[in-house]
Coordinates of C-alpha atoms in Angstrom, one line a residue:
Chain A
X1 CA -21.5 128.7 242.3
X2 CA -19.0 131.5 241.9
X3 CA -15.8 131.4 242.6
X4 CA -16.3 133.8 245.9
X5 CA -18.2 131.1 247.8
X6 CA -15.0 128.6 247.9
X7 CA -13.8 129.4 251.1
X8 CA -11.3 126.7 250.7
X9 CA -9.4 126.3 247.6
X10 CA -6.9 123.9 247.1
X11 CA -5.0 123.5 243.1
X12 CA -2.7 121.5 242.2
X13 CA -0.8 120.8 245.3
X14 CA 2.4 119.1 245.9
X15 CA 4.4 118.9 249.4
X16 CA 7.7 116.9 249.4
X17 CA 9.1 116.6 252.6
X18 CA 13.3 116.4 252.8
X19 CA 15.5 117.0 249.5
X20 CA 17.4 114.8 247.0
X21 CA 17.8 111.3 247.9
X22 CA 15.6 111.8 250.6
X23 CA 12.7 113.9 249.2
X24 CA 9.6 112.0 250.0
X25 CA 6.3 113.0 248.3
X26 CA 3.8 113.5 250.6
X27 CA 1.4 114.9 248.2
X28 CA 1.9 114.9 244.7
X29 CA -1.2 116.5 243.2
X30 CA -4.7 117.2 244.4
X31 CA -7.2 119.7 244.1
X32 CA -10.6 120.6 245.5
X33 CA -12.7 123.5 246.4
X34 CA -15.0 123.4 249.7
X35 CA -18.0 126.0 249.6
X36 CA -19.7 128.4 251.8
X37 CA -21.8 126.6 255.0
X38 CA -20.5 123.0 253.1
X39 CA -19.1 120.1 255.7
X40 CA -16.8 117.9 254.2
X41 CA -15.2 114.4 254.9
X42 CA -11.5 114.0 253.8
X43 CA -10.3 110.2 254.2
X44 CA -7.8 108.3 253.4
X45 CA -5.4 106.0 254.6
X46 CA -2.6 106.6 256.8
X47 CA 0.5 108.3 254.4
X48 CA -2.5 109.5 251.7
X49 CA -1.3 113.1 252.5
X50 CA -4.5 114.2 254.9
X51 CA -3.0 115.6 257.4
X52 CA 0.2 117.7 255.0
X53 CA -2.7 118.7 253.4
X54 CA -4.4 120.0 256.3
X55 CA -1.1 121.6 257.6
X56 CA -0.6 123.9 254.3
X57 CA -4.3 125.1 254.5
X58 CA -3.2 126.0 258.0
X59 CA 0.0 128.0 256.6
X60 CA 2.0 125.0 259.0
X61 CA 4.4 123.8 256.0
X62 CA 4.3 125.4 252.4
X63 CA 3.7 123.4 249.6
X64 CA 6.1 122.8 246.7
X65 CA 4.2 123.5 244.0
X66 CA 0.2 124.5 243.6
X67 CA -1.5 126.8 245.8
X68 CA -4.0 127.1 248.9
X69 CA -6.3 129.7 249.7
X70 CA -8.6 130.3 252.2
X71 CA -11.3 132.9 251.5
X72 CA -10.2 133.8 248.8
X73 CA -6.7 134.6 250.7
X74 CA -3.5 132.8 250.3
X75 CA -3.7 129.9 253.2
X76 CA -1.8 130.8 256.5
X77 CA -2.2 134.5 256.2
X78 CA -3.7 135.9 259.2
X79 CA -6.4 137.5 257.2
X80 CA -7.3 133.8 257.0
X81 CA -6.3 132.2 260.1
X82 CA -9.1 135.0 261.5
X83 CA -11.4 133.4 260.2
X84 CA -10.6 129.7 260.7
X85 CA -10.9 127.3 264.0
X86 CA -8.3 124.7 263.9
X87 CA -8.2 121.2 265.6
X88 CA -5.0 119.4 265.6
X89 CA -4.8 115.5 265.7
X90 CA -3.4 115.7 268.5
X91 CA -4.7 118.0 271.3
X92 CA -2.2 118.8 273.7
X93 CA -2.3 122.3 275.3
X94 CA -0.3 123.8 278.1
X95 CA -0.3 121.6 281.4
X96 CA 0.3 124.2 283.9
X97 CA -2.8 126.8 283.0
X98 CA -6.3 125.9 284.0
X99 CA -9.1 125.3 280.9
X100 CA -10.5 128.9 281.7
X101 CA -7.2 130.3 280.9
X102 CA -6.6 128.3 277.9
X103 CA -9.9 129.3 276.7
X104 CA -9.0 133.3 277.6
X105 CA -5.6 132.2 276.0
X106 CA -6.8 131.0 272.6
X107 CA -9.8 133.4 272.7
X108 CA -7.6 136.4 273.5
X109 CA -5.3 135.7 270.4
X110 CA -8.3 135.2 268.3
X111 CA -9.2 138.8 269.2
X112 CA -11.8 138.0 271.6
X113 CA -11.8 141.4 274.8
X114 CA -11.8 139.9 278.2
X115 CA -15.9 141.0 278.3
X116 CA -16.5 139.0 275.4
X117 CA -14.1 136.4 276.8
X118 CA -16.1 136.2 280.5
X119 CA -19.5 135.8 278.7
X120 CA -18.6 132.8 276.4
X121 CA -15.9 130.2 278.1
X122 CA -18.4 129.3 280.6
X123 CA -21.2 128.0 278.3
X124 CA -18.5 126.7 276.0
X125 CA -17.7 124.4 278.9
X126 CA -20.5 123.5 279.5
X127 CA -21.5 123.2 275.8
X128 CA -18.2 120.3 275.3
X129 CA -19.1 118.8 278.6
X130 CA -16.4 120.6 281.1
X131 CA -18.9 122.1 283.3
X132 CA -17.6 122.9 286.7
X133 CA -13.6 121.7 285.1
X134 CA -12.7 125.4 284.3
X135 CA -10.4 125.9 287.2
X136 CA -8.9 122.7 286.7
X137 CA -4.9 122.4 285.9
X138 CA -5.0 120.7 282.5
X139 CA -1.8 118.5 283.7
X140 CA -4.8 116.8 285.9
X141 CA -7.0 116.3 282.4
X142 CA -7.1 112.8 280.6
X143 CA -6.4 112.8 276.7
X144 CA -9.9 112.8 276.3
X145 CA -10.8 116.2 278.1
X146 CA -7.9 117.7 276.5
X147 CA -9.5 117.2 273.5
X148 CA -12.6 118.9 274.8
X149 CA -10.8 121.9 275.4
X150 CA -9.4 121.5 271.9
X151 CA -13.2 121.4 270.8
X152 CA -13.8 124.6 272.9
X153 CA -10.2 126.3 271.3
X154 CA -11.5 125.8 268.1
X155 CA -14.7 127.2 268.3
X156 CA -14.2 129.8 270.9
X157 CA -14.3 132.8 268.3
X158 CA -17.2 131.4 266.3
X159 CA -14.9 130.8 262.7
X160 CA -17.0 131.0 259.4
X161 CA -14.6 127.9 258.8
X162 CA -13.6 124.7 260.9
X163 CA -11.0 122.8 260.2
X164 CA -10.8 119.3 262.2
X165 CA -7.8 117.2 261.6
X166 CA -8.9 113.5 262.7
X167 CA -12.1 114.6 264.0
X168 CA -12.7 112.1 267.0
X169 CA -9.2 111.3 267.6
X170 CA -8.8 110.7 271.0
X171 CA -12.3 110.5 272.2
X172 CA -14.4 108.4 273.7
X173 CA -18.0 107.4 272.4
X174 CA -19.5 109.6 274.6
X175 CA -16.9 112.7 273.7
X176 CA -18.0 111.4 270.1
X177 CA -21.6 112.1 270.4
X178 CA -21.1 115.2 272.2
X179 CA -18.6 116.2 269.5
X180 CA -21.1 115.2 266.7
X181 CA -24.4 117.4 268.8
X182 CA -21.5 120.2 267.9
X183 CA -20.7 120.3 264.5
X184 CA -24.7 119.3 264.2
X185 CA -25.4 123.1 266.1
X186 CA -22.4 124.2 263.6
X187 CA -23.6 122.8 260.5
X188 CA -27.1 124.1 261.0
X189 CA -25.7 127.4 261.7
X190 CA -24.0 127.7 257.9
X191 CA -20.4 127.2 259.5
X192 CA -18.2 125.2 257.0
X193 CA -16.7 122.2 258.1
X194 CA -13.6 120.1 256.7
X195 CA -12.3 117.5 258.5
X196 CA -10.2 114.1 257.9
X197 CA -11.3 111.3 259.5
X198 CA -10.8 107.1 259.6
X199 CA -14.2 106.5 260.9
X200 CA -16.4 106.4 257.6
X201 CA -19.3 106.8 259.5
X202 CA -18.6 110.2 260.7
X203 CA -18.7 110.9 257.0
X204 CA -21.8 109.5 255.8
X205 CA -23.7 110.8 258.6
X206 CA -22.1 114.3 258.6
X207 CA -20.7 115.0 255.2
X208 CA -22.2 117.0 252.2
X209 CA -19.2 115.5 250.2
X210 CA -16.4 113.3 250.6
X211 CA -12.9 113.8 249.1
X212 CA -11.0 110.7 249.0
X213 CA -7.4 110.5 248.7
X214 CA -4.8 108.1 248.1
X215 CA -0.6 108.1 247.2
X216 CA -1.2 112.3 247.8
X217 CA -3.7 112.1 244.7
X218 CA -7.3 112.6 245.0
X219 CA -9.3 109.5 243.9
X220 CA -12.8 110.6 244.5
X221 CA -14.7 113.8 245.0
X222 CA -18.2 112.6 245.6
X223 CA -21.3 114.0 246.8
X224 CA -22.2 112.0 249.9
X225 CA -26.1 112.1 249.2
X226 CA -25.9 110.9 245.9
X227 CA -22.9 108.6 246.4
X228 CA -25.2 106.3 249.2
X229 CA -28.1 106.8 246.9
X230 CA -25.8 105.4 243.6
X231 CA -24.3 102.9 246.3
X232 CA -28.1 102.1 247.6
X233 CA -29.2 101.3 243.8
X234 CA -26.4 99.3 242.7
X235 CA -26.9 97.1 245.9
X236 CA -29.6 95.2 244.0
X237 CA -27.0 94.5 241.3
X238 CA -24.9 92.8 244.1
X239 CA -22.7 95.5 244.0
X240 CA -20.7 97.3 247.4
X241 CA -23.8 99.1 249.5
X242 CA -21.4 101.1 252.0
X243 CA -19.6 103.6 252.1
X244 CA -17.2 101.5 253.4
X245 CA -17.1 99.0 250.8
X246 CA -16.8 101.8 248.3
X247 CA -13.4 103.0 249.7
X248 CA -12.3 99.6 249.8
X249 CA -12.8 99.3 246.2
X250 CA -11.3 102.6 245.6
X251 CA -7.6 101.8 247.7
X252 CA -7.2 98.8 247.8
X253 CA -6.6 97.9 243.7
X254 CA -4.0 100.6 244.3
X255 CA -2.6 99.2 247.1
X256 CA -1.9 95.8 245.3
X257 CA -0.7 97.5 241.7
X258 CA 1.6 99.3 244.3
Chain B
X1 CA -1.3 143.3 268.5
X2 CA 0.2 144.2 271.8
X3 CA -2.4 142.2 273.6
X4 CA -1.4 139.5 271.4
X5 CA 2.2 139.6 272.4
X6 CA 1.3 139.7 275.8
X7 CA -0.9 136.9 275.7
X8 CA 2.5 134.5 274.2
X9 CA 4.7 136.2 277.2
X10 CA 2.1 135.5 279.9
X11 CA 2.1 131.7 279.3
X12 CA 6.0 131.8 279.0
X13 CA 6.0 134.0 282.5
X14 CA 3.0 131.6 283.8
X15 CA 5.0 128.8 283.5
X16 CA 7.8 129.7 284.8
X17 CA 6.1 130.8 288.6
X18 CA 3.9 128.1 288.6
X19 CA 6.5 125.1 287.5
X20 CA 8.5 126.6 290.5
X21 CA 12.3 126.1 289.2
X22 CA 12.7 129.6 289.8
X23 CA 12.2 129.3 293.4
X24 CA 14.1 126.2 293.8
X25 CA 17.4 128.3 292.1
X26 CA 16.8 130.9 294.2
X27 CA 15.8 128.9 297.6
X28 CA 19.3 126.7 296.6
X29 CA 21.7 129.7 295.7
X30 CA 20.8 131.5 299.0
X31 CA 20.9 128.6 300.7
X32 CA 24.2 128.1 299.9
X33 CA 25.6 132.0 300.3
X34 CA 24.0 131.8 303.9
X35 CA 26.1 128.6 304.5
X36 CA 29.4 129.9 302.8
X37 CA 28.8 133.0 304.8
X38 CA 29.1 131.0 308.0
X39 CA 32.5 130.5 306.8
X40 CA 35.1 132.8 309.4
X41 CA 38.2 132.7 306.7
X42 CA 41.4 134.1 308.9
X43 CA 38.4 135.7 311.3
X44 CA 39.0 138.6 309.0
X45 CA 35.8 140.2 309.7
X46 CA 36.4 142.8 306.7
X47 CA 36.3 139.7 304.3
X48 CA 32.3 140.9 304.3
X49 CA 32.7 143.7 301.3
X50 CA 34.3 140.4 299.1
X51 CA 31.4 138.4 300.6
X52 CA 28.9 140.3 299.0
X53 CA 30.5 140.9 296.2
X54 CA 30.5 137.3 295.4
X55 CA 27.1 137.2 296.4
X56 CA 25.7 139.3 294.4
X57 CA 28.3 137.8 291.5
X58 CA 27.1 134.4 292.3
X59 CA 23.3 135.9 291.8
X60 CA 23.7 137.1 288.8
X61 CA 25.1 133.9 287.5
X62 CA 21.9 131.9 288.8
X63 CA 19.9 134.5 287.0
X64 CA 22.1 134.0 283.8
X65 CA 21.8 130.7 284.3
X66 CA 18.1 130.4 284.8
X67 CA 17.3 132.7 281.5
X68 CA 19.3 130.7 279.4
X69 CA 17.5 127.5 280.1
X70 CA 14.3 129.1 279.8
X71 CA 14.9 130.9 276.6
X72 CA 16.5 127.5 275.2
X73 CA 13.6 125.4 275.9
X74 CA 10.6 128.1 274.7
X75 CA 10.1 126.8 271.2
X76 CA 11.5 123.1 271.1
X77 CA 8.8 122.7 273.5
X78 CA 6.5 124.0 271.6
X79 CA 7.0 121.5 269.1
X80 CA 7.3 118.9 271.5
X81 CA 3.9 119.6 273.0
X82 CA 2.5 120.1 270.1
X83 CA 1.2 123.4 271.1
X84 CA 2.5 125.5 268.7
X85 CA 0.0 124.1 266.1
X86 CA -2.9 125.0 268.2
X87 CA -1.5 128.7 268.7
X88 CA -0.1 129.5 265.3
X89 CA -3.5 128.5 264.1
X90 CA -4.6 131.7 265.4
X91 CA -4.7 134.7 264.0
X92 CA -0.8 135.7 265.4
X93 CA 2.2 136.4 263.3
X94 CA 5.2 134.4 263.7
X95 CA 7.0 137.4 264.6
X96 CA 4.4 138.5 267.3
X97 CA 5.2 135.0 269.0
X98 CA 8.5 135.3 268.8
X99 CA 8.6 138.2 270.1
X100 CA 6.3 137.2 273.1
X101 CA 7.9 134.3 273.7
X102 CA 11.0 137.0 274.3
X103 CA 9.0 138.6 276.3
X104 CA 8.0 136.3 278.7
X105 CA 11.7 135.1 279.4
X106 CA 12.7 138.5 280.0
X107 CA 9.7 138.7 282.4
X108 CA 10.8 135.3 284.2
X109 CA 14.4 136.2 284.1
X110 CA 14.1 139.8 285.6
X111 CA 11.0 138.0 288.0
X112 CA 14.1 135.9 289.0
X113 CA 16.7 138.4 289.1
X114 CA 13.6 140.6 291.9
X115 CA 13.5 137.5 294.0
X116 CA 17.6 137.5 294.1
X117 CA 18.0 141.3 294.9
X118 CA 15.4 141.2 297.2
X119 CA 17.3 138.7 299.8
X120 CA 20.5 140.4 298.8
X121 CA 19.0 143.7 300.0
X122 CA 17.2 142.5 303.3
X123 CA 20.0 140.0 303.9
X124 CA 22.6 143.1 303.7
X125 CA 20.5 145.7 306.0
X126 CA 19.9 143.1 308.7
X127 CA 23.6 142.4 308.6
X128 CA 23.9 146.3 309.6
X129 CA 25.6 147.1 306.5
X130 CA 24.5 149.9 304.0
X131 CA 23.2 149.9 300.4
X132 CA 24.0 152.5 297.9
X133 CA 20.5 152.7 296.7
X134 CA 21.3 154.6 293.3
X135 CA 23.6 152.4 292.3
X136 CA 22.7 149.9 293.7
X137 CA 19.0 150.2 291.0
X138 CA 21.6 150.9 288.5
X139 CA 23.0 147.4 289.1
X140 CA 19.3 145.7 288.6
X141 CA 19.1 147.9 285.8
X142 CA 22.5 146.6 284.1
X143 CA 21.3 143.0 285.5
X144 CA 18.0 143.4 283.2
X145 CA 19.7 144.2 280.2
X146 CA 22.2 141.2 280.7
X147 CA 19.2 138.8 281.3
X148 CA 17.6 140.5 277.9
X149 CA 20.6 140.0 275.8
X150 CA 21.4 136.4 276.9
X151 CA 17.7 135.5 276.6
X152 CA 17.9 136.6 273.2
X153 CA 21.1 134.4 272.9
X154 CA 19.6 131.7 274.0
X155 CA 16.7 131.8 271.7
X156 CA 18.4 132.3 268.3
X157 CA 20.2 129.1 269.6
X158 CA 17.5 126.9 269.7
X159 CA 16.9 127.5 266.7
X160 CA 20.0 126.3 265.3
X161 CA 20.7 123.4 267.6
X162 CA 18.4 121.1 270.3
X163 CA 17.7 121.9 273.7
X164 CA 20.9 120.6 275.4
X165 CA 23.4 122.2 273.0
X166 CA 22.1 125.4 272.9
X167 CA 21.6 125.7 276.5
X168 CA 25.5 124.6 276.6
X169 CA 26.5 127.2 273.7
X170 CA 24.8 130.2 275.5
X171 CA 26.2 129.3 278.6
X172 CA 30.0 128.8 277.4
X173 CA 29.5 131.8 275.3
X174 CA 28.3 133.6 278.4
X175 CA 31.5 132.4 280.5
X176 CA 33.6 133.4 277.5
X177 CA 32.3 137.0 277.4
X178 CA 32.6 137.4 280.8
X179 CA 36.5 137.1 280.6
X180 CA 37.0 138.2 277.3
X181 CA 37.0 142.0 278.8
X182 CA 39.8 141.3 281.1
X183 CA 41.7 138.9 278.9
X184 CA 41.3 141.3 275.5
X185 CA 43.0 144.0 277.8
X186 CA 45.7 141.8 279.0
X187 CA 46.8 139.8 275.7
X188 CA 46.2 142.9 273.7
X189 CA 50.1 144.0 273.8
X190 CA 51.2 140.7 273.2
X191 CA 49.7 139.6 269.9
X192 CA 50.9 140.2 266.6
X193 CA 48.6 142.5 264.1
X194 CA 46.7 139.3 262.9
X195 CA 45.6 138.7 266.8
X196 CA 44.5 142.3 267.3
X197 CA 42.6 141.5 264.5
X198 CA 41.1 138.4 266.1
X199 CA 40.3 140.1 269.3
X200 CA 38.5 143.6 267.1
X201 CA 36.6 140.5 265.6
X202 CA 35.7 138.8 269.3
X203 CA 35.0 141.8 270.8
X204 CA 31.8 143.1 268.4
X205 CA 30.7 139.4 268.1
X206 CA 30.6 138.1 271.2
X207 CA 28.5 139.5 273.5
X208 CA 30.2 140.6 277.0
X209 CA 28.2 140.1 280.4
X210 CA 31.5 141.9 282.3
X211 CA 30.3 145.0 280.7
X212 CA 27.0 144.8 283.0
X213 CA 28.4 143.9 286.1
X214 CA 28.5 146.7 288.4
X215 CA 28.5 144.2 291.9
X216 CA 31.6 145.4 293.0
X217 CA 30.8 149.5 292.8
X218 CA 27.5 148.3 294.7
X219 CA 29.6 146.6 297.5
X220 CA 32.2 149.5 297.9
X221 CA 29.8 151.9 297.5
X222 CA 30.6 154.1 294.8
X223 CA 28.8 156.8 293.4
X224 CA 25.9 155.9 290.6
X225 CA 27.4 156.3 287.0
X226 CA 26.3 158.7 284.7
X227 CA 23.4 158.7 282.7
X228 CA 25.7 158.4 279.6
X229 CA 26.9 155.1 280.5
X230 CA 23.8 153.6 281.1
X231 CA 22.5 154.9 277.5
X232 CA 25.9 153.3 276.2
X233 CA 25.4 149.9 277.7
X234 CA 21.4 149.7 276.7
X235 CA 22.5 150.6 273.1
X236 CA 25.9 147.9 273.6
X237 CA 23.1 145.2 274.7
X238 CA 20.4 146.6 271.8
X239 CA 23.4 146.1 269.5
X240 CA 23.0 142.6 270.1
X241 CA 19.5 141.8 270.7
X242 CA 18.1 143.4 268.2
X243 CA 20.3 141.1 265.4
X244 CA 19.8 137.7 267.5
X245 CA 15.7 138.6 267.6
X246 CA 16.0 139.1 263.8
X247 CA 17.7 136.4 262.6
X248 CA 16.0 134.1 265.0
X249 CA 12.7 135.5 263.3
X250 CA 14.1 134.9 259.8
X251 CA 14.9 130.9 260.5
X252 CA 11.4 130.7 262.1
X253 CA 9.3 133.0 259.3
X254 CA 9.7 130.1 256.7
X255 CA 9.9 127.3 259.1
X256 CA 7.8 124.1 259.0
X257 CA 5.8 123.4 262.1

C-alpha cells in the first residue's frame, strides 16, 4: 500500500493540555495510518486521548509534538477539512434555524450552490429519518434528532472521509440502526470511516481494524477479521472469545499497574 | 469565499430577528421616549428641539448598547453550544468566521439602528415637525460606522475576557469615549506636559462615539457636512476596526476550540 492511500496519518503524537505544574498529557505518543475506503474503530476508555486525538485530525487543538495529516495534507487545513465530514460527540446546532437551514448552512460552507443544496437536504432527511421535520425549529428537537441532523451535517457534501467522534452518542436504538444502515450505504460506497466509540459491538460488526488506545498510547492496532478469527480459535484453549474480553485484557493490567 | 462569509453573518443576523431582543429594546426605548414626551416641563412648548435631540441620543445609545451585547456573546457562545466544532469542521478559515461573525453584528446592529430611525422619522413628521433629510442620512450613516467600530470592540473583548466583563469593558469604554471629546478640550489647558501627554495617548487609543454623533445638527437642522468629513470619520472609525478585527483574528488563529 503506498503511502498516497493513507488518507489519515497520524506519527508520533503528543497533546498536553495546560503548562508547567499543570500540564496534563493527554496523549503522549501514538501513531496510525487509516487507508483509502477503510472504516475504523478507535476505543478506549474515557481519558485514553480519543477524542484530543480526534480534535487535532480536525485542526481543533494542535498537538505538541508529532504530526497529523489528512490526505496527504497537514490536518486542519481547509484543503483537508474539504474533504472531511465531521461528527462531534456532542451534536448541538443552532436552536433558532430550522433543520433545512442548518443543512443549507453546513452545506453552503462545504461549497455546496443552493441548486445542489435544494436537490439533496430533502432525501438526506428522509435518508436519517427527519422526513416531513425540515421546517422544524431545532430548539423543538430532542437530543436524539439533533444528532440526526448532525448525521445529515456530516454527510451533506459526500466527504471521501468521515470522521465520527462517539459514533452513537446520544441515540436511541432505533437512531442506532438507522445510523448503522448509513455508514453500511457509506462503507459500500468506498467512503473511509474513523470513528471512537464505547460500544465494542459497533466495532466488530463495522470495523476493518480497531485501534486501541490507552494512557494516550496505542496498545493495539488489529485487524478486526483476523482479530475475532485469532479470538474464535483460542476460544477452544479457554482463552477470551470477544472482542470485549480482549479489551479487557488489554486495559485493565494497566489500569491496576497504574 | 464571500458566500462563505455570508453564510457565518446570516446565522449571527438570523438570530438576532428571530430571538426578538432587538424588538423588545426598541418596543421599550420608544415606549419610554413616548411617555417622557408626555412630560409638559415649564409648558415650554420649544423644549421639543431638546426633546428630540435626546431622543435620538437616547437611540443611539440602545443601538450601542444592543451591538455590544451581541458582538460579546458571538463566540463564547459558540463554545458554549458547542457549535463552533461542527462549523469549523468545514471547509472555512478562521478568519472568514471571524469576519462573518462581524458581519452579522453589524447587520443586527444597523437592522436595530433602521427600526430606531424609522419611529424617530414617522414619530417626528406626524408631530408636524420637519426633517433635514440630507443630514439627517448623514446621521444614520455616522450611526453605522459607530455600531461597526463598537461591534468590533466588543469582539476583540471577548476574546480577552467572559461574556459579562467584556460586555461591561466595551460599554464603559463606550461612555468614556463619549466624554473624553469634551473633557480632552476642557482639561487640556490645565495639565502639565506629562497630562497632554496622557490625553495625545487617550485620544488615538480610545475610540470616541462623540465624534459620530451628529443628533443635534439633525434636530436644528443644519446643513449636511461635507463630503470630506464623512471620508474623515469612516477612515477615524477604519483606524480602529481594522486593528481590533486583526488582533482579535490573531488570538483566535492559534486558538484551541
Amino acid at each position: 500500500m503506498s503511502i498516497l492511500d493513507h488518507v489519515i496519518d497520524v506519527k508520533s503524537l503528543k497533546i498536553t493540555y495546560g503548562r508547567g505544574a499543570r500540564a496534563t498529557e493527554a496523549v503522549r505518543d501514538i501513531s496510525f495510518t487509516v487507508s483509502r475506503g477503510e472504516t475504523v474503530g478507535f476505543i478506549g476508555p474515557n481519558g485514553a486521548g480519543k477524542s484530543s486525538t480526534i480534535k487535532t485530525m480536525m485542526g481543533f487543538i494542535f498537538p505538541e509534538a508529532g504530526r497529523v495529516t489528512i490526505f496527504g495534507q497537514p490536518a486542519g487545513s481547509v484543503e483537508a477539512r474539504q474533504r472531511t465530514g465531521y461528527l462531534p460527540e456532542v451534536s448541538l446546532y443552532y436552536p433558532f434555524m430550522k433543520a433545512r437551514e442548518v443543512l443549507e448552512l453546513y452545506g453552503g460552507l462545504a461549497g455546496l450552490d443552493r441548486a445542489e443544496l435544494k436537490r439533496r437536504i430533502q432525501p438526506l432527511l428522509e435518508r436519517v429519518g427527519l422526513a416531513g421535520k425540515g421546517e422544524i425549529l431545532l430548539k423543538n428537537f430532542s437530543k436524539g434528532m439533533q444528532q440526526r441532523v448532525g448525521i445529515a451535517q456530516a454527510i451533506i457534501s459526500d466527504p471521501d472521509l468521515l470522521v465520527f467522534d462517539e459514533l452513537s452518542s446520544g441515540l436511541d436504538p432505533v437512531g442506532r440502526h438507522d445510523l448503522r444502515d448509513v455508514l453500511l450505504d457509506l462503507k459500500a460506497r468506498g467512503k473511509t470511516i474513523f470513528f471512537s466509540s464505547h460500544e465494542l459491538y459497533e466495532v466488530e460488526s463495522l470495523c476493518d481494524r480497531v485501534v486501541i488506545v490507552n494512557r494516550g498510547c496505542k496498545v493495539a492496532d488489529e485487524n478486526v477479521s483476523d482479530l475475532m478469527a485469532r479470538l474464535q480459535a483460542e476460544a477452544g484453549q479457554g482463552r477470551p472469545r470477544s472482542l470485549e474480553d480482549y479489551f479487557m485484557d488489554l486495559i485493565r493490567p494497566r489500569e491496576l499497574a497504574a | 469565499m464571500i458566500r462563505r462569509i455570508r453564510l457565518v453573518a446570516g446565522t449571527v443576523f438570523t438570530e438576532a430577528i428571530r430571538r426578538r431582543e432587538i424588538y423588545v429594546i426598541v418596543i421599550v426605548t420608544v415606549a419610554l421616549l413616548v411617555a417622557a414626551s408626555w412630560i409638559r416641563f415649564f409648558n415650554l412648548a420649544a423644549l421639543h428641539k431638546f426633546y428630540h435631540e435626546i431622543a435620538l441620543k437616547v437611540m443611539s445609545i440602545a443601538t450601542a448598547v444592543t451591538t455590544v451585547v451581541l458582538a460579546a456573546r458571538q463566540l463564547p457562545r459558540e463554545f458554549e453550544r458547542r457549535t463552533i466544532y461542527t462549523i469549523m469542521a468545514k471547509p472555512l478559515a478562521r478568519w472568514e468566521f471571524l469576519l462573518g461573525k462581524w458581519l452579522g453584528v453589524v447587520g443586527a446592529g444597523l437592522f436595530c439602528l433602521a427600526l430606531f430611525m424609522a419611529v424617530f422619522a414617522a414619530g417626528t413628521l406626524l408631530a408636524g415637525s420637519s426633517i433635514g433629510w440630507r443630514i439627517f442620512l448623514q446621521f444614520i450613516y455616522m450611526q453605522a460606522l459607530s455600531v461597526a467600530l463598537l461591534a468590533a470592540l466588543a469582539f476583540l473583548l471577548s476574546m480577552l475576557m467572559d461574556i459579562d466583563a467584556a460586555i461591561t469593558t466595551a460599554l464603559l469604554l463606550y461612555l468614556l469615549g463619549s466624554v473624553l471629546t469634551n473633557a480632552m478640550i476642557i482639561v487640556h489647558d490645565f495639565v502639565g506636559a506629562a497630562g497632554r501627554v496622557l490625553l495625545v495617548i487617550l485620544n488615538y487609543v480610545i475610540p470616541q462615539p462623540a465624534l459620530f454623533d451628529m443628533s443635534a445638527k439633525v434636530v436644528h437642522e443644519w446643513s449636511p457636512v461635507p463630503a470630506w468629513v464623512l471620508g474623515l470619520s469612516t477612515l477615524y472609525a477604519l483606524m480602529f476596526i481594522v486593528p481590533y478585527l486583526s488582533f482579535s483574528y490573531l488570538l483566535f488563529r492559534k486558538r484551541k476550540l
